mmCIF file of C-alpha atoms and ligand atoms in Angstrom:
data_model
loop_
_atom_site.group_PDB
_atom_site.id
_atom_site.type_symbol
_atom_site.label_atom_id
_atom_site.label_comp_id
_atom_site.label_asym_id
_atom_site.label_seq_id
_atom_site.Cartn_x
_atom_site.Cartn_y
_atom_site.Cartn_z
ATOM 1 C CA MET A 1061 38.509 0.153 -16.063
ATOM 2 C CA ARG A 1062 37.550 3.803 -16.543
ATOM 3 C CA ILE A 1063 35.408 4.751 -19.514
ATOM 4 C CA ARG A 1064 35.821 8.309 -20.705
ATOM 5 C CA VAL A 1065 33.965 10.122 -23.442
ATOM 6 C CA PHE A 1066 35.764 13.125 -24.925
ATOM 7 C CA VAL A 1067 33.971 15.889 -26.789
ATOM 8 C CA ALA A 1068 35.035 19.397 -27.771
ATOM 9 C CA GLY A 1069 32.791 22.155 -26.448
ATOM 10 C CA LYS A 1070 29.911 21.960 -23.970
ATOM 11 C CA PRO A 1071 26.644 20.914 -25.628
ATOM 12 C CA ALA A 1072 24.925 24.143 -26.642
ATOM 13 C CA LEU A 1073 21.752 22.693 -28.173
ATOM 14 C CA ASP A 1074 19.148 22.479 -25.429
ATOM 15 C CA HIS A 1075 17.789 19.087 -26.522
ATOM 16 C CA ALA A 1076 21.313 17.619 -26.708
ATOM 17 C CA ARG A 1077 22.283 19.067 -23.305
ATOM 18 C CA ARG A 1078 19.206 17.495 -21.716
ATOM 19 C CA GLY A 1079 19.963 14.148 -23.369
ATOM 20 C CA VAL A 1080 23.551 14.243 -22.174
ATOM 21 C CA GLU A 1081 22.474 15.053 -18.608
ATOM 22 C CA GLU A 1082 19.891 12.274 -18.617
ATOM 23 C CA TYR A 1083 22.245 9.509 -19.797
ATOM 24 C CA LEU A 1084 25.111 10.642 -17.587
ATOM 25 C CA LYS A 1085 22.718 10.473 -14.631
ATOM 26 C CA ARG A 1086 21.602 6.980 -15.626
ATOM 27 C CA LEU A 1087 25.210 5.835 -16.161
ATOM 28 C CA ARG A 1088 26.206 6.812 -12.608
ATOM 29 C CA ARG A 1089 24.777 3.524 -11.315
ATOM 30 C CA TYR A 1090 27.046 1.493 -13.577
ATOM 31 C CA GLY A 1091 30.513 2.560 -12.509
ATOM 32 C CA ASN A 1092 33.279 4.467 -13.971
ATOM 33 C CA PHE A 1093 31.941 6.703 -16.733
ATOM 34 C CA GLU A 1094 33.119 10.255 -17.221
ATOM 35 C CA LEU A 1095 32.441 12.953 -19.808
ATOM 36 C CA VAL A 1096 35.455 15.139 -20.531
ATOM 37 C CA VAL A 1097 34.693 18.400 -22.339
ATOM 38 C CA LEU A 1098 37.667 19.914 -24.164
ATOM 39 C CA LYS A 1099 37.926 23.400 -25.618
ATOM 40 C CA ALA A 1100 36.165 23.657 -28.980
ATOM 41 C CA GLY A 1101 38.315 24.335 -32.032
ATOM 42 C CA ASP A 1102 39.178 23.224 -35.521
ATOM 43 C CA SER A 1103 39.864 19.581 -36.360
ATOM 44 C CA GLU A 1104 43.655 19.868 -36.093
ATOM 45 C CA THR A 1105 43.497 21.465 -32.644
ATOM 46 C CA VAL A 1106 40.774 19.178 -31.280
ATOM 47 C CA SER A 1107 42.425 15.996 -32.609
ATOM 48 C CA ALA A 1108 45.775 17.074 -31.134
ATOM 49 C CA HIS A 1109 44.145 17.695 -27.729
ATOM 50 C CA LEU A 1110 42.303 14.377 -27.912
ATOM 51 C CA LEU A 1111 45.561 12.535 -28.596
ATOM 52 C CA ASP A 1112 47.351 14.415 -25.857
ATOM 53 C CA ARG A 1113 44.669 13.704 -23.242
ATOM 54 C CA THR A 1114 44.363 9.996 -24.080
ATOM 55 C CA GLU A 1115 48.001 8.917 -24.142
ATOM 56 C CA GLY A 1116 48.128 5.265 -23.032
ATOM 57 C CA HIS A 1117 44.335 4.806 -23.254
ATOM 58 C CA LEU A 1118 42.578 2.365 -25.532
ATOM 59 C CA ARG A 1119 41.200 4.870 -28.038
ATOM 60 C CA ILE A 1120 37.950 4.449 -29.906
ATOM 61 C CA ALA A 1121 37.423 7.150 -32.502
ATOM 62 C CA LEU A 1122 33.773 7.732 -33.369
ATOM 63 C CA ASP A 1123 33.432 8.265 -37.095
ATOM 64 C CA GLU A 1124 30.645 7.777 -39.609
ATOM 65 C CA ARG A 1125 33.066 5.764 -41.821
ATOM 66 C CA GLY A 1126 34.000 3.477 -38.947
ATOM 67 C CA LYS A 1127 33.158 -0.164 -38.338
ATOM 68 C CA ALA A 1128 29.483 -0.912 -37.784
ATOM 69 C CA LEU A 1129 28.902 -3.150 -34.761
ATOM 70 C CA THR A 1130 25.768 -4.320 -33.036
ATOM 71 C CA THR A 1131 25.025 -3.366 -29.442
ATOM 72 C CA GLN A 1132 25.801 -6.948 -28.435
ATOM 73 C CA GLN A 1133 29.203 -6.641 -30.123
ATOM 74 C CA TRP A 1134 29.893 -3.449 -28.180
ATOM 75 C CA ALA A 1135 28.965 -5.314 -24.988
ATOM 76 C CA ASP A 1136 31.255 -8.228 -25.935
ATOM 77 C CA ALA A 1137 34.116 -5.796 -26.542
ATOM 78 C CA PHE A 1138 33.598 -4.304 -23.058
ATOM 79 C CA GLY A 1139 33.707 -7.829 -21.622
ATOM 80 C CA GLN A 1140 37.004 -8.580 -23.386
ATOM 81 C CA TRP A 1141 38.563 -5.304 -22.235
ATOM 82 C CA GLU A 1142 37.600 -6.050 -18.657
ATOM 83 C CA GLN A 1143 39.367 -9.418 -18.869
ATOM 84 C CA ARG A 1144 42.611 -7.638 -19.702
ATOM 85 C CA GLY A 1145 44.343 -6.830 -16.464
ATOM 86 C CA ASP A 1146 46.484 -4.130 -18.092
ATOM 87 C CA LEU A 1147 43.714 -1.923 -19.433
ATOM 88 C CA LYS A 1148 42.907 1.034 -17.156
ATOM 89 C CA HIS A 1149 41.393 3.565 -19.559
ATOM 90 C CA VAL A 1150 39.065 3.208 -22.518
ATOM 91 C CA SER A 1151 38.300 6.506 -24.241
ATOM 92 C CA PHE A 1152 35.678 7.325 -26.844
ATOM 93 C CA LEU A 1153 36.610 10.301 -29.014
ATOM 94 C CA ILE A 1154 34.135 12.598 -30.741
ATOM 95 C CA GLY A 1155 35.634 14.933 -33.327
ATOM 96 C CA ALA A 1156 35.144 18.568 -34.281
ATOM 97 C CA SER A 1157 32.850 19.805 -37.077
ATOM 98 C CA ASP A 1158 35.273 18.622 -39.772
ATOM 99 C CA GLY A 1159 35.947 15.295 -38.069
ATOM 100 C CA HIS A 1160 39.139 13.643 -36.857
ATOM 101 C CA THR A 1161 42.546 14.122 -38.440
ATOM 102 C CA GLU A 1162 44.366 11.289 -40.187
ATOM 103 C CA ALA A 1163 46.887 11.275 -37.336
ATOM 104 C CA LEU A 1164 44.119 10.601 -34.823
ATOM 105 C CA ARG A 1165 42.658 7.846 -36.966
ATOM 106 C CA ARG A 1166 46.064 6.183 -37.200
ATOM 107 C CA ALA A 1167 46.615 6.470 -33.452
ATOM 108 C CA SER A 1168 43.210 5.007 -32.573
ATOM 109 C CA ASP A 1169 42.796 1.364 -31.593
ATOM 110 C CA ARG A 1170 39.297 1.179 -33.059
ATOM 111 C CA ILE A 1171 37.209 3.355 -35.359
ATOM 112 C CA TRP A 1172 33.517 2.736 -34.811
ATOM 113 C CA GLN A 1173 30.422 4.307 -36.273
ATOM 114 C CA LEU A 1174 27.104 5.015 -34.589
ATOM 115 C CA SER A 1175 25.393 4.973 -37.980
ATOM 116 C CA SER A 1176 26.452 5.724 -41.537
ATOM 117 C CA LEU A 1177 24.694 9.099 -41.337
ATOM 118 C CA THR A 1178 26.676 12.213 -40.463
ATOM 119 C CA LEU A 1179 25.471 13.401 -37.076
ATOM 120 C CA GLN A 1180 26.019 16.819 -35.523
ATOM 121 C CA HIS A 1181 28.655 16.192 -32.839
ATOM 122 C CA GLU A 1182 26.309 16.936 -29.907
ATOM 123 C CA ILE A 1183 23.764 14.504 -31.298
ATOM 124 C CA ALA A 1184 26.545 11.935 -31.771
ATOM 125 C CA LEU A 1185 27.391 12.449 -28.088
ATOM 126 C CA VAL A 1186 23.797 11.730 -27.009
ATOM 127 C CA VAL A 1187 23.622 8.614 -29.212
ATOM 128 C CA LEU A 1188 26.965 7.405 -27.838
ATOM 129 C CA LEU A 1189 25.896 7.917 -24.202
ATOM 130 C CA GLU A 1190 22.600 6.123 -24.814
ATOM 131 C CA GLN A 1191 24.534 3.252 -26.353
ATOM 132 C CA LEU A 1192 26.919 3.092 -23.381
ATOM 133 C CA TYR A 1193 23.893 3.026 -21.077
ATOM 134 C CA ARG A 1194 22.308 0.284 -23.198
ATOM 135 C CA VAL A 1195 25.518 -1.763 -23.079
ATOM 136 C CA ALA A 1196 25.779 -1.304 -19.295
ATOM 137 C CA THR A 1197 22.205 -2.559 -18.758
ATOM 138 C CA LEU A 1198 22.691 -5.417 -21.235
ATOM 139 C CA ARG A 1199 25.800 -6.587 -19.418
ATOM 140 C CA LYS A 1200 23.884 -6.595 -16.125
ATOM 141 C CA GLY A 1201 21.026 -8.591 -17.654
ATOM 142 C CA GLU A 1202 18.588 -5.719 -17.122
ATOM 143 C CA PRO A 1203 15.534 -5.407 -19.380
ATOM 144 C CA TYR A 1204 16.275 -2.009 -21.030
ATOM 145 C CA HIS A 1205 17.845 -3.628 -24.116
ATOM 146 C CA ARG A 1206 15.513 -5.671 -26.251
HETATM 147 C C1 SAM B 1982 29.827 16.750 -37.768
HETATM 148 S S1 SAM B 1982 30.720 15.294 -37.451
HETATM 149 C C2 SAM B 1982 32.096 15.433 -38.559
HETATM 150 C C3 SAM B 1982 31.740 15.169 -39.953
HETATM 151 C C4 SAM B 1982 32.932 15.263 -40.863
HETATM 152 N N1 SAM B 1982 32.476 15.625 -42.176
HETATM 153 C C5 SAM B 1982 33.728 13.963 -40.982
HETATM 154 O O1 SAM B 1982 34.174 13.711 -42.064
HETATM 155 O O2 SAM B 1982 33.925 13.259 -40.002
HETATM 156 C C6 SAM B 1982 31.527 15.596 -35.897
HETATM 157 C C7 SAM B 1982 31.886 14.359 -35.122
HETATM 158 O O3 SAM B 1982 30.698 13.701 -34.693
HETATM 159 C C8 SAM B 1982 30.929 12.304 -34.627
HETATM 160 N N2 SAM B 1982 29.982 11.632 -35.534
HETATM 161 C C9 SAM B 1982 29.110 12.206 -36.384
HETATM 162 N N3 SAM B 1982 28.392 11.287 -37.035
HETATM 163 C C10 SAM B 1982 28.802 10.075 -36.576
HETATM 164 C C11 SAM B 1982 28.432 8.717 -36.841
HETATM 165 N N4 SAM B 1982 27.467 8.414 -37.698
HETATM 166 N N5 SAM B 1982 29.090 7.741 -36.190
HETATM 167 C C12 SAM B 1982 30.052 8.023 -35.291
HETATM 168 N N6 SAM B 1982 30.445 9.297 -34.988
HETATM 169 C C13 SAM B 1982 29.829 10.305 -35.619
HETATM 170 C C14 SAM B 1982 32.367 12.047 -35.062
HETATM 171 O O4 SAM B 1982 33.197 11.897 -33.931
HETATM 172 C C15 SAM B 1982 32.691 13.305 -35.854
HETATM 173 O O5 SAM B 1982 34.071 13.561 -35.855
#
C-alpha cells in the first residue's frame, strides 16, 4: 500500500520546509510514503489536479471541518486498509488557500481534520507528516507515541 501526500506548491516558509524535510526523512524507514508537490493555483485548479492525480486511490481530504479522530484511530484505519487486498494507493489531499472544492469533498472517501483551527497549508503539511510518522511508530510498537 502506497501512502501519498499531495500539496500544491513547494513549501516556501523556511520553518515549514525544514519540518517537511525532517519528517520525510524519518518516514523513509517505514515504507512507502511519498510527497507529491503539484503546481500552486486557485482552489478550482488545485482540486481538479488533485482529483485527476488520485483517480482510483482511497482519498482522504484534509479539512478543518472534517472528522476528528485520535492518533490511535488513524493507526486503526491504516491497519484496516492494509487488510484490504485491493487497496494500492491511499492519498492525503491538502487544499489551496481557499480550501477544497465541493466536487473534491464529494469525491473523497474520508474528510479528516488535523484540528478545528484553520492552518496555513504548509503548516498543515508538517502536522500531517508528523502524524503519519507518529502512526508509523505506533503501529510498530515504538516509544515515540505516548
Ligand atoms: C488555508 S487552508 C484553507 C482554509 C479555507 N478557508 C477552507 O475553508 O478550507 C489550506 C488547506 O490546509 C489544510 N488545512 C488547514 N487547516 C486544517 C485543519 N485544521 N485540518 C486539516 N486540514 C487543514 C486543508 O487541506 C486546507 O484545504
